[in-house]
mmCIF file of C-alpha atoms in Angstrom:
data_model
loop_
_atom_site.group_PDB
_atom_site.id
_atom_site.type_symbol
_atom_site.label_atom_id
_atom_site.label_comp_id
_atom_site.label_asym_id
_atom_site.label_seq_id
_atom_site.Cartn_x
_atom_site.Cartn_y
_atom_site.Cartn_z
ATOM 1 C CA MET U 29 -174.996 14.010 90.230
ATOM 2 C CA GLY U 30 -173.837 11.143 92.430
ATOM 3 C CA TYR U 31 -175.043 10.369 95.924
ATOM 4 C CA ARG U 32 -173.021 8.479 98.506
ATOM 5 C CA HIS U 33 -175.603 7.979 101.244
ATOM 6 C CA ILE U 34 -178.953 7.603 99.471
ATOM 7 C CA GLU U 35 -180.346 5.740 96.464
ATOM 8 C CA VAL U 36 -182.068 8.133 94.062
ATOM 9 C CA THR U 37 -184.175 6.912 91.123
ATOM 10 C CA PRO U 38 -185.444 9.846 89.043
ATOM 11 C CA ASN U 39 -188.299 9.797 86.567
ATOM 12 C CA ASP U 40 -187.262 9.924 82.915
ATOM 13 C CA THR U 41 -187.871 13.675 82.756
ATOM 14 C CA GLY U 42 -185.876 14.333 85.923
ATOM 15 C CA PHE U 43 -189.030 15.757 87.519
ATOM 16 C CA GLY U 44 -189.727 13.568 90.555
ATOM 17 C CA ALA U 45 -187.536 10.880 92.112
ATOM 18 C CA GLY U 46 -187.796 7.995 94.550
ATOM 19 C CA ILE U 47 -185.313 7.822 97.423
ATOM 20 C CA ALA U 48 -184.417 4.534 99.113
ATOM 21 C CA GLY U 49 -181.908 3.296 101.672
ATOM 22 C CA LEU U 50 -183.128 5.397 104.590
ATOM 23 C CA ASP U 51 -185.042 5.010 107.850
ATOM 24 C CA LEU U 52 -186.819 8.321 108.429
ATOM 25 C CA SER U 53 -187.965 7.272 111.908
ATOM 26 C CA LYS U 54 -184.463 8.107 113.153
ATOM 27 C CA PRO U 55 -182.439 11.323 112.851
ATOM 28 C CA LEU U 56 -180.450 11.417 109.615
ATOM 29 C CA PRO U 57 -176.695 12.076 109.738
ATOM 30 C CA ALA U 58 -175.781 15.543 108.475
ATOM 31 C CA GLU U 59 -174.250 14.289 105.215
ATOM 32 C CA THR U 60 -177.265 12.107 104.467
ATOM 33 C CA LEU U 61 -179.710 14.924 105.206
ATOM 34 C CA ALA U 62 -177.733 17.228 102.918
ATOM 35 C CA GLU U 63 -178.074 14.704 100.088
ATOM 36 C CA VAL U 64 -181.831 14.397 100.695
ATOM 37 C CA LYS U 65 -182.170 18.173 100.434
ATOM 38 C CA ARG U 66 -180.044 18.214 97.273
ATOM 39 C CA ALA U 67 -182.177 15.497 95.670
ATOM 40 C CA TRP U 68 -185.315 17.428 96.609
ATOM 41 C CA ALA U 69 -183.908 20.596 95.008
ATOM 42 C CA ASP U 70 -182.821 18.684 91.898
ATOM 43 C CA HIS U 71 -186.108 16.822 91.331
ATOM 44 C CA ALA U 72 -188.743 19.040 93.065
ATOM 45 C CA VAL U 73 -190.832 16.026 94.174
ATOM 46 C CA VAL U 74 -189.208 13.151 96.083
ATOM 47 C CA TRP U 75 -190.771 10.164 97.806
ATOM 48 C CA PHE U 76 -189.637 7.592 100.351
ATOM 49 C CA PRO U 77 -191.496 4.246 100.268
ATOM 50 C CA GLY U 78 -191.898 2.073 103.347
ATOM 51 C CA GLN U 79 -191.640 4.664 106.105
ATOM 52 C CA PRO U 80 -194.015 3.823 108.997
ATOM 53 C CA LEU U 81 -193.843 6.956 111.151
ATOM 54 C CA SER U 82 -195.528 8.170 114.303
ATOM 55 C CA LEU U 83 -196.758 11.754 114.338
ATOM 56 C CA GLU U 84 -193.787 12.680 116.516
ATOM 57 C CA GLN U 85 -191.370 11.135 114.021
ATOM 58 C CA LEU U 86 -193.081 12.981 111.172
ATOM 59 C CA GLU U 87 -192.679 16.226 113.101
ATOM 60 C CA ASP U 88 -188.999 15.492 113.794
ATOM 61 C CA PHE U 89 -188.288 14.779 110.120
ATOM 62 C CA THR U 90 -190.116 17.951 109.089
ATOM 63 C CA GLU U 91 -187.988 20.058 111.417
ATOM 64 C CA ALA U 92 -184.855 18.423 109.991
ATOM 65 C CA ILE U 93 -185.881 19.813 106.582
ATOM 66 C CA GLY U 94 -186.690 23.244 108.049
ATOM 67 C CA PRO U 95 -188.876 25.132 110.530
ATOM 68 C CA PHE U 96 -192.620 24.549 110.432
ATOM 69 C CA GLY U 97 -194.723 26.707 108.161
ATOM 70 C CA HIS U 98 -198.018 28.299 109.175
ATOM 71 C CA ASP U 99 -201.138 26.441 108.019
ATOM 72 C CA PRO U 100 -204.253 28.652 108.100
ATOM 73 C CA PHE U 101 -207.875 27.732 107.420
ATOM 74 C CA ILE U 102 -207.625 24.036 108.425
ATOM 75 C CA LYS U 103 -207.898 22.853 112.019
ATOM 76 C CA PRO U 104 -204.768 20.867 112.990
ATOM 77 C CA MET U 105 -204.667 17.644 114.947
ATOM 78 C CA LYS U 106 -205.217 17.850 118.673
ATOM 79 C CA GLU U 107 -201.855 18.026 120.508
ATOM 80 C CA HIS U 108 -200.054 18.306 117.137
ATOM 81 C CA PRO U 109 -200.574 21.935 116.039
ATOM 82 C CA HIS U 110 -198.293 21.575 113.000
ATOM 83 C CA VAL U 111 -199.913 18.415 111.605
ATOM 84 C CA LEU U 112 -203.022 18.407 109.419
ATOM 85 C CA GLU U 113 -204.958 15.176 109.017
ATOM 86 C CA LEU U 114 -206.299 14.978 105.482
ATOM 87 C CA ARG U 115 -209.080 12.491 106.080
ATOM 88 C CA ARG U 116 -211.957 11.453 103.852
ATOM 89 C CA GLU U 117 -214.457 8.931 105.140
ATOM 90 C CA PRO U 118 -215.941 6.206 102.912
ATOM 91 C CA ASP U 119 -219.395 7.819 102.963
ATOM 92 C CA GLU U 120 -218.276 11.400 102.242
ATOM 93 C CA LYS U 121 -219.867 13.122 99.266
ATOM 94 C CA ALA U 122 -217.875 16.378 99.350
ATOM 95 C CA THR U 123 -215.200 16.930 96.716
ATOM 96 C CA ASN U 124 -211.840 15.521 97.758
ATOM 97 C CA PHE U 125 -209.644 18.143 99.419
ATOM 98 C CA GLY U 126 -207.071 19.761 97.131
ATOM 99 C CA ALA U 127 -208.954 19.098 93.896
ATOM 100 C CA GLY U 128 -207.591 22.104 92.000
ATOM 101 C CA TRP U 129 -204.151 23.070 90.703
ATOM 102 C CA HIS U 130 -202.289 25.117 93.312
ATOM 103 C CA SER U 131 -199.066 25.798 95.178
ATOM 104 C CA ASP U 132 -199.704 25.556 98.906
ATOM 105 C CA TRP U 133 -200.543 28.830 100.657
ATOM 106 C CA SER U 134 -199.082 31.056 97.904
ATOM 107 C CA PHE U 135 -201.246 33.865 99.294
ATOM 108 C CA GLN U 136 -198.869 34.198 102.282
ATOM 109 C CA GLU U 137 -196.059 36.763 102.359
ATOM 110 C CA THR U 138 -193.597 33.878 102.827
ATOM 111 C CA PRO U 139 -195.305 30.757 101.430
ATOM 112 C CA PRO U 140 -194.062 27.322 102.494
ATOM 113 C CA ALA U 141 -191.011 25.967 100.706
ATOM 114 C CA ALA U 142 -192.037 22.355 101.207
ATOM 115 C CA THR U 143 -195.115 20.297 101.865
ATOM 116 C CA ILE U 144 -194.600 16.869 103.421
ATOM 117 C CA LEU U 145 -197.332 14.262 103.141
ATOM 118 C CA HIS U 146 -197.297 10.867 104.847
ATOM 119 C CA ALA U 147 -199.690 8.109 103.771
ATOM 120 C CA GLU U 148 -201.481 6.329 106.611
ATOM 121 C CA ILE U 149 -204.454 4.664 104.896
ATOM 122 C CA ILE U 150 -204.491 4.352 101.101
ATOM 123 C CA PRO U 151 -207.650 3.354 99.211
ATOM 124 C CA PRO U 152 -207.418 0.461 96.742
ATOM 125 C CA VAL U 153 -208.354 2.765 93.847
ATOM 126 C CA GLY U 154 -207.823 6.437 92.992
ATOM 127 C CA GLY U 155 -206.263 9.067 95.233
ATOM 128 C CA ASP U 156 -203.284 9.913 92.998
ATOM 129 C CA THR U 157 -201.587 13.305 93.278
ATOM 130 C CA LEU U 158 -200.642 15.124 90.069
ATOM 131 C CA TYR U 159 -197.623 17.436 90.030
ATOM 132 C CA ALA U 160 -196.825 20.037 87.375
ATOM 133 C CA ASP U 161 -193.226 21.070 86.672
ATOM 134 C CA CYS U 162 -193.343 24.871 86.546
ATOM 135 C CA VAL U 163 -189.624 25.097 85.696
ATOM 136 C CA ARG U 164 -189.844 23.114 82.479
ATOM 137 C CA ALA U 165 -193.101 24.919 81.685
ATOM 138 C CA TYR U 166 -191.264 28.239 81.938
ATOM 139 C CA ASP U 167 -188.267 26.967 79.968
ATOM 140 C CA ALA U 168 -190.570 25.898 77.133
ATOM 141 C CA LEU U 169 -191.926 29.428 76.627
ATOM 142 C CA SER U 170 -190.682 31.564 73.756
ATOM 143 C CA ASP U 171 -188.174 34.305 74.487
ATOM 144 C CA ARG U 172 -190.839 36.864 73.578
ATOM 145 C CA MET U 173 -193.252 35.427 76.161
ATOM 146 C CA LYS U 174 -190.537 35.264 78.806
ATOM 147 C CA LYS U 175 -189.811 38.938 78.175
ATOM 148 C CA LEU U 176 -193.514 39.781 78.502
ATOM 149 C CA LEU U 177 -193.792 37.963 81.832
ATOM 150 C CA SER U 178 -190.583 39.378 83.283
ATOM 151 C CA GLY U 179 -191.313 41.977 85.923
ATOM 152 C CA LEU U 180 -195.028 41.132 86.254
ATOM 153 C CA ASN U 181 -196.457 40.580 89.724
ATOM 154 C CA ALA U 182 -199.337 38.184 90.318
ATOM 155 C CA ILE U 183 -201.965 38.824 92.993
ATOM 156 C CA HIS U 184 -202.602 35.859 95.289
ATOM 157 C CA SER U 185 -205.470 35.377 97.722
ATOM 158 C CA ALA U 186 -207.374 32.639 99.550
ATOM 159 C CA ILE U 187 -210.692 34.323 98.775
ATOM 160 C CA LEU U 188 -211.968 31.736 96.294
ATOM 161 C CA PRO U 189 -211.725 28.659 98.565
ATOM 162 C CA TYR U 190 -211.599 29.980 102.155
ATOM 163 C CA SER U 191 -213.522 33.250 102.435
ATOM 164 C CA LYS U 192 -216.961 33.299 104.018
ATOM 165 C CA LYS U 193 -218.403 33.425 100.510
ATOM 166 C CA GLY U 194 -215.908 30.931 99.118
ATOM 167 C CA VAL U 195 -216.217 27.381 97.883
ATOM 168 C CA TYR U 196 -215.919 25.704 101.286
ATOM 169 C CA ALA U 197 -218.351 28.103 102.986
ATOM 170 C CA GLN U 198 -220.981 27.178 100.404
ATOM 171 C CA GLU U 199 -220.581 23.421 100.712
ATOM 172 C CA LYS U 200 -223.671 21.410 101.590
ATOM 173 C CA GLU U 201 -221.937 18.082 102.167
ATOM 174 C CA LYS U 202 -220.288 17.177 105.475
ATOM 175 C CA ARG U 203 -216.485 16.777 105.724
ATOM 176 C CA ALA U 204 -214.337 14.833 108.174
ATOM 177 C CA MET U 205 -211.759 17.624 107.962
ATOM 178 C CA GLU U 206 -212.595 20.874 109.734
ATOM 179 C CA ILE U 207 -212.051 23.781 107.340
ATOM 180 C CA ILE U 208 -212.079 27.296 108.802
ATOM 181 C CA THR U 209 -213.533 29.998 106.558
ATOM 182 C CA SER U 210 -212.576 33.543 107.479
ATOM 183 C CA ASP U 211 -212.570 37.172 106.365
ATOM 184 C CA ASP U 212 -208.770 36.896 106.510
ATOM 185 C CA ALA U 213 -209.004 34.894 103.297
ATOM 186 C CA GLU U 214 -209.877 38.089 101.421
ATOM 187 C CA LYS U 215 -206.415 39.559 102.004
ATOM 188 C CA THR U 216 -204.106 39.748 98.998
ATOM 189 C CA GLN U 217 -200.374 39.299 98.480
ATOM 190 C CA THR U 218 -198.328 40.022 95.368
ATOM 191 C CA HIS U 219 -195.466 37.820 94.183
ATOM 192 C CA PRO U 220 -193.378 37.766 90.997
ATOM 193 C CA LEU U 221 -195.193 35.864 88.278
ATOM 194 C CA VAL U 222 -191.851 34.277 87.401
ATOM 195 C CA ARG U 223 -190.085 33.115 90.554
ATOM 196 C CA THR U 224 -186.370 32.336 90.936
ATOM 197 C CA HIS U 225 -185.600 29.269 93.051
ATOM 198 C CA PRO U 226 -183.314 30.222 95.986
ATOM 199 C CA VAL U 227 -181.290 26.988 95.757
ATOM 200 C CA THR U 228 -181.131 26.043 92.071
ATOM 201 C CA GLY U 229 -181.424 29.548 90.602
ATOM 202 C CA ARG U 230 -183.875 28.224 88.012
ATOM 203 C CA LYS U 231 -186.931 30.258 87.040
ATOM 204 C CA ALA U 232 -190.472 28.904 87.378
ATOM 205 C CA LEU U 233 -193.982 30.138 86.691
ATOM 206 C CA TYR U 234 -195.576 30.997 90.032
ATOM 207 C CA VAL U 235 -199.342 31.266 89.551
ATOM 208 C CA SER U 236 -202.285 28.923 90.057
ATOM 209 C CA PRO U 237 -206.035 28.930 89.339
ATOM 210 C CA VAL U 238 -206.888 28.366 93.013
ATOM 211 C CA TYR U 239 -204.913 31.207 94.586
ATOM 212 C CA THR U 240 -204.022 33.704 91.822
ATOM 213 C CA ILE U 241 -206.784 36.266 91.283
ATOM 214 C CA GLY U 242 -205.098 38.743 88.958
ATOM 215 C CA ILE U 243 -201.978 40.477 87.685
ATOM 216 C CA GLU U 244 -200.892 43.809 89.101
ATOM 217 C CA GLY U 245 -201.525 46.676 86.681
ATOM 218 C CA MET U 246 -203.854 44.688 84.405
ATOM 219 C CA SER U 247 -207.625 44.651 84.192
ATOM 220 C CA GLY U 248 -209.489 41.575 85.341
ATOM 221 C CA GLU U 249 -210.205 40.591 81.741
ATOM 222 C CA GLU U 250 -206.570 41.015 80.704
ATOM 223 C CA SER U 251 -205.376 39.093 83.755
ATOM 224 C CA GLN U 252 -207.677 36.151 83.147
ATOM 225 C CA TRP U 253 -206.765 36.032 79.468
ATOM 226 C CA LEU U 254 -203.044 35.786 80.245
ATOM 227 C CA LEU U 255 -203.398 33.556 83.294
ATOM 228 C CA GLY U 256 -205.776 31.172 81.542
ATOM 229 C CA GLY U 257 -203.234 30.606 78.799
ATOM 230 C CA LEU U 258 -200.478 30.003 81.334
ATOM 231 C CA TYR U 259 -202.543 27.492 83.306
ATOM 232 C CA LYS U 260 -203.290 25.539 80.133
ATOM 233 C CA HIS U 261 -199.596 25.557 79.260
ATOM 234 C CA MET U 262 -198.330 24.636 82.747
ATOM 235 C CA THR U 263 -200.557 21.570 83.022
ATOM 236 C CA LYS U 264 -199.784 20.036 79.631
ATOM 237 C CA PRO U 265 -199.187 16.279 79.923
ATOM 238 C CA GLU U 266 -195.470 16.644 79.196
ATOM 239 C CA PHE U 267 -195.035 18.734 82.357
ATOM 240 C CA VAL U 268 -197.203 16.580 84.663
ATOM 241 C CA TYR U 269 -196.203 13.609 86.819
ATOM 242 C CA ARG U 270 -198.927 11.376 88.287
ATOM 243 C CA HIS U 271 -197.868 10.109 91.706
ATOM 244 C CA LYS U 272 -199.303 6.839 92.981
ATOM 245 C CA TRP U 273 -199.305 6.405 96.731
ATOM 246 C CA GLN U 274 -198.464 3.410 98.883
ATOM 247 C CA LYS U 275 -199.115 2.914 102.583
ATOM 248 C CA ASP U 276 -196.341 4.452 104.731
ATOM 249 C CA MET U 277 -194.929 6.429 101.795
ATOM 250 C CA LEU U 278 -193.643 9.917 102.601
ATOM 251 C CA THR U 279 -193.462 12.546 99.859
ATOM 252 C CA ILE U 280 -191.931 16.019 99.848
ATOM 253 C CA TRP U 281 -192.654 18.562 97.139
ATOM 254 C CA ASP U 282 -191.290 22.017 96.432
ATOM 255 C CA ASN U 283 -194.029 24.648 96.389
ATOM 256 C CA ARG U 284 -191.662 27.174 94.852
ATOM 257 C CA CYS U 285 -191.539 25.440 91.482
ATOM 258 C CA THR U 286 -194.493 23.027 91.269
ATOM 259 C CA LEU U 287 -198.266 22.912 91.259
ATOM 260 C CA HIS U 288 -200.212 19.927 92.516
ATOM 261 C CA PHE U 289 -203.712 18.530 92.193
ATOM 262 C CA ALA U 290 -205.352 15.903 94.428
ATOM 263 C CA ASP U 291 -207.202 13.441 92.235
ATOM 264 C CA GLY U 292 -210.308 11.633 93.462
ATOM 265 C CA GLY U 293 -211.746 8.322 92.339
ATOM 266 C CA TYR U 294 -211.910 6.602 95.726
ATOM 267 C CA ASP U 295 -215.501 7.160 96.813
ATOM 268 C CA GLY U 296 -216.568 4.465 99.265
ATOM 269 C CA HIS U 297 -213.062 4.072 100.692
ATOM 270 C CA LEU U 298 -211.271 5.636 103.652
ATOM 271 C CA ARG U 299 -208.161 7.736 102.900
ATOM 272 C CA VAL U 300 -205.981 9.219 105.660
ATOM 273 C CA MET U 301 -202.837 11.337 105.137
ATOM 274 C CA HIS U 302 -200.825 13.475 107.556
ATOM 275 C CA ARG U 303 -199.403 16.748 106.307
ATOM 276 C CA THR U 304 -196.846 19.268 107.500
ATOM 277 C CA THR U 305 -195.298 22.300 105.821
ATOM 278 C CA VAL U 306 -191.803 23.773 105.953
ATOM 279 C CA ALA U 307 -191.472 27.552 106.108
ATOM 280 C CA GLY U 308 -190.189 29.310 103.021
ATOM 281 C CA GLU U 309 -188.938 32.727 102.027
ATOM 282 C CA LYS U 310 -190.409 35.728 100.254
ATOM 283 C CA PRO U 311 -190.579 34.921 96.529
ATOM 284 C CA VAL U 312 -188.219 36.810 94.226
#
């Protein structure tokens, strides 16, 4: 599909694409913004190199994509309630934030459609983000498996990472980021295990090991047996793109059809990213 106002360079698989020819510090004309949104829908993960942005400019660009989402369990930046600073100091020993396959805030009734991440300080080694293409993972399933999964609802919750007995509550090492553990994390929300994208109409697997705790109508053992097989399938190398960051790069990914994993490997180095989310819709 051709673009008149932006330069789009997709990965060989079509999953993930770089976008050039824009200055995101200024409002985008309507036709240009429409092409950015189309490229994002087509490729699920898109990135814009060389975009030095203030926090206000990041907020303005986010609102051009859509209204802000709600980000629970992490304290936002002072005077910027919709911006999270993902910061890890050189001397931190805690596991890097986001080190587990997930789709952001899938435990919400209306999880965010997009996550936007802007690179402020990039370490000289490590810090890649891995993305899994849940559309191609679904397409690769047999017709018999697709039929089995059709109509199943997965149970999502923040209990494992963010409850008062969760992973972050039990941490011994200090973090630069302020994570808020809460009883609210024990709440559950069901979503279709196979989700239909509201723009492309394509189906994607919508479960993750961080936020999916079971399948409605199945025992815990049955749920984990089925989910474990799906997780192994979804994160096969042929479905995964490893994203390497550059300073001032901005990346948008689609939580409705991808999983992501924050890789480490940069102990001893400072890493600073600024994150916003764009509100989504109830999964169907």
